[in-house]
Amino acid sequence: MAHQPTLPDTIARLRGDEPGYERLAYRLLNGHFFERPSRTPVYPFFIAGCYTIFGRSPASVVYVQAFLGATIIPLTFILARRFTGPQSSLVAAGLIALNPALILHVRLLQTEILYTPLMLLTVLGLLRALEQPQWQNFSWAGALLAITNLCRPTAMLFPLIVPLLMPRQWSLKRKIACFVAYLGAIIIITTPWIYHNYRTHKTFLIYSVSTALLWQGSPEFYHLAYEQLPKRHIVQIWQEELNPARNGGHNAFTIEGDRYFTKRAIASILREPAVYLWYCLQKAVFFWFGNPISDWPYHTLFKVKAMRTFFSPQRIVGILASRNLPVFAILGMIVLRHRWREFLPLLAVCGYFTLIHALTYAEVRYSEPLHPILAVVIATAAGELQRRLKSSVISH
């Protein structure tokens, strides 16, 4: 849920994950440095910076986030210019400027508002490194990925894909040197956080605990959430099965609790691999279009009547257009299929995140930071179709 406009500018306005991030930021300003392993540091540091300037005011963070969110528009234009002309790049930027999901991020104290521009910078850094294969460029690309992972660690395994994106004509020596520079920058930037985790929690922890993410993607969770009646929202499951007061004291926000749920998830997957595979296929769809236990009324394009209860007709059109971006992007890649190698890094990023969330747990908000990539594909394909149409007219 979003901020409650009828409440004063206090933490009472916050819902969902927002109070946790706000509390971490406030505790930072009071000398408590990430005493729990549940979150990575970048976004709480951002909130703490806003509080340092404006005082403890969640509304002030939202105002700063409005400017931060606006940076996504020029970054999308810059990314699009690597693949198409200025006119089509403006179309891509316009799609993002009018994207209702990204606009909503501004109102929420959640990582997406910071993660989206960081992801764009990471992709731009990687593209530059692949185009200009110098160790300095790969170091810069690795540093951007490390900072992005310290905001949200979903891309922690992405370096495994980077060697596959390097052109085949590169020598083995160049590939090794570039990859070492890439990985070295990630290690250098991440090591202080790893050291903090080890010193605080007496265990090796790269970023943070997963908060039972694999269990939420397991057959056990599938039966619980999608097959049992009455249907329950993800919040209800957190209040019951994931509530330490009701599950025997297993807190998913602690190392011990996270390990407990991970063991349960692995046992469930080994017990019912066919159910897990079926659930993974569904999660790949949930990632882009919405999960019925968490994203309603966004999760389907077939309940427009139900959406009218919550949104104006104009807003519904915007939501449906936003949720259909993956469809238009797939159609765009069909148009651009002769340029698939050029788009391979963008496809790899989207494919990686789809796979990670298909294996674990998926909500549509996890895919929203990738919308600028989809907009670039769509705008480039539109420009290509326009060019072909002009060429056809001229030839006749």
mmCIF file of C-alpha atoms in Angstrom, residues 74-83 117-131 140-141 144 346:
data_model
loop_
_atom_site.group_PDB
_atom_site.id
_atom_site.type_symbol
_atom_site.label_atom_id
_atom_site.label_comp_id
_atom_site.label_asym_id
_atom_site.label_seq_id
_atom_site.Cartn_x
_atom_site.Cartn_y
_atom_site.Cartn_z
ATOM 1 C CA PRO A 74 17.234 11.080 -19.609
ATOM 2 C CA LEU A 75 18.995 7.818 -18.733
ATOM 3 C CA THR A 76 16.482 5.952 -20.901
ATOM 4 C CA PHE A 77 17.125 8.421 -23.715
ATOM 5 C CA ILE A 78 20.892 7.872 -23.400
ATOM 6 C CA LEU A 79 20.428 4.100 -23.445
ATOM 7 C CA ALA A 80 18.129 4.283 -26.477
ATOM 8 C CA ARG A 81 20.616 6.421 -28.410
ATOM 9 C CA ARG A 82 22.968 3.425 -28.436
ATOM 10 C CA PHE A 83 20.443 1.551 -30.576
ATOM 11 C CA PRO A 117 18.435 4.519 -12.189
ATOM 12 C CA LEU A 118 21.244 2.410 -10.710
ATOM 13 C CA MET A 119 20.241 -0.469 -12.978
ATOM 14 C CA LEU A 120 20.253 1.840 -16.001
ATOM 15 C CA LEU A 121 23.721 3.125 -15.092
ATOM 16 C CA THR A 122 24.901 -0.472 -14.650
ATOM 17 C CA VAL A 123 23.609 -1.455 -18.092
ATOM 18 C CA LEU A 124 25.165 1.641 -19.680
ATOM 19 C CA GLY A 125 28.471 0.859 -17.977
ATOM 20 C CA LEU A 126 28.408 -2.715 -19.244
ATOM 21 C CA LEU A 127 27.599 -1.621 -22.811
ATOM 22 C CA ARG A 128 30.482 0.834 -22.784
ATOM 23 C CA ALA A 129 32.848 -1.840 -21.487
ATOM 24 C CA LEU A 130 31.810 -4.272 -24.219
ATOM 25 C CA GLU A 131 32.203 -1.579 -26.880
ATOM 26 C CA TRP A 140 33.761 1.024 -13.762
ATOM 27 C CA ALA A 141 31.026 -1.362 -14.923
ATOM 28 C CA LEU A 144 28.283 0.203 -10.758
ATOM 29 C CA LEU A 346 19.731 -6.116 -22.849
#
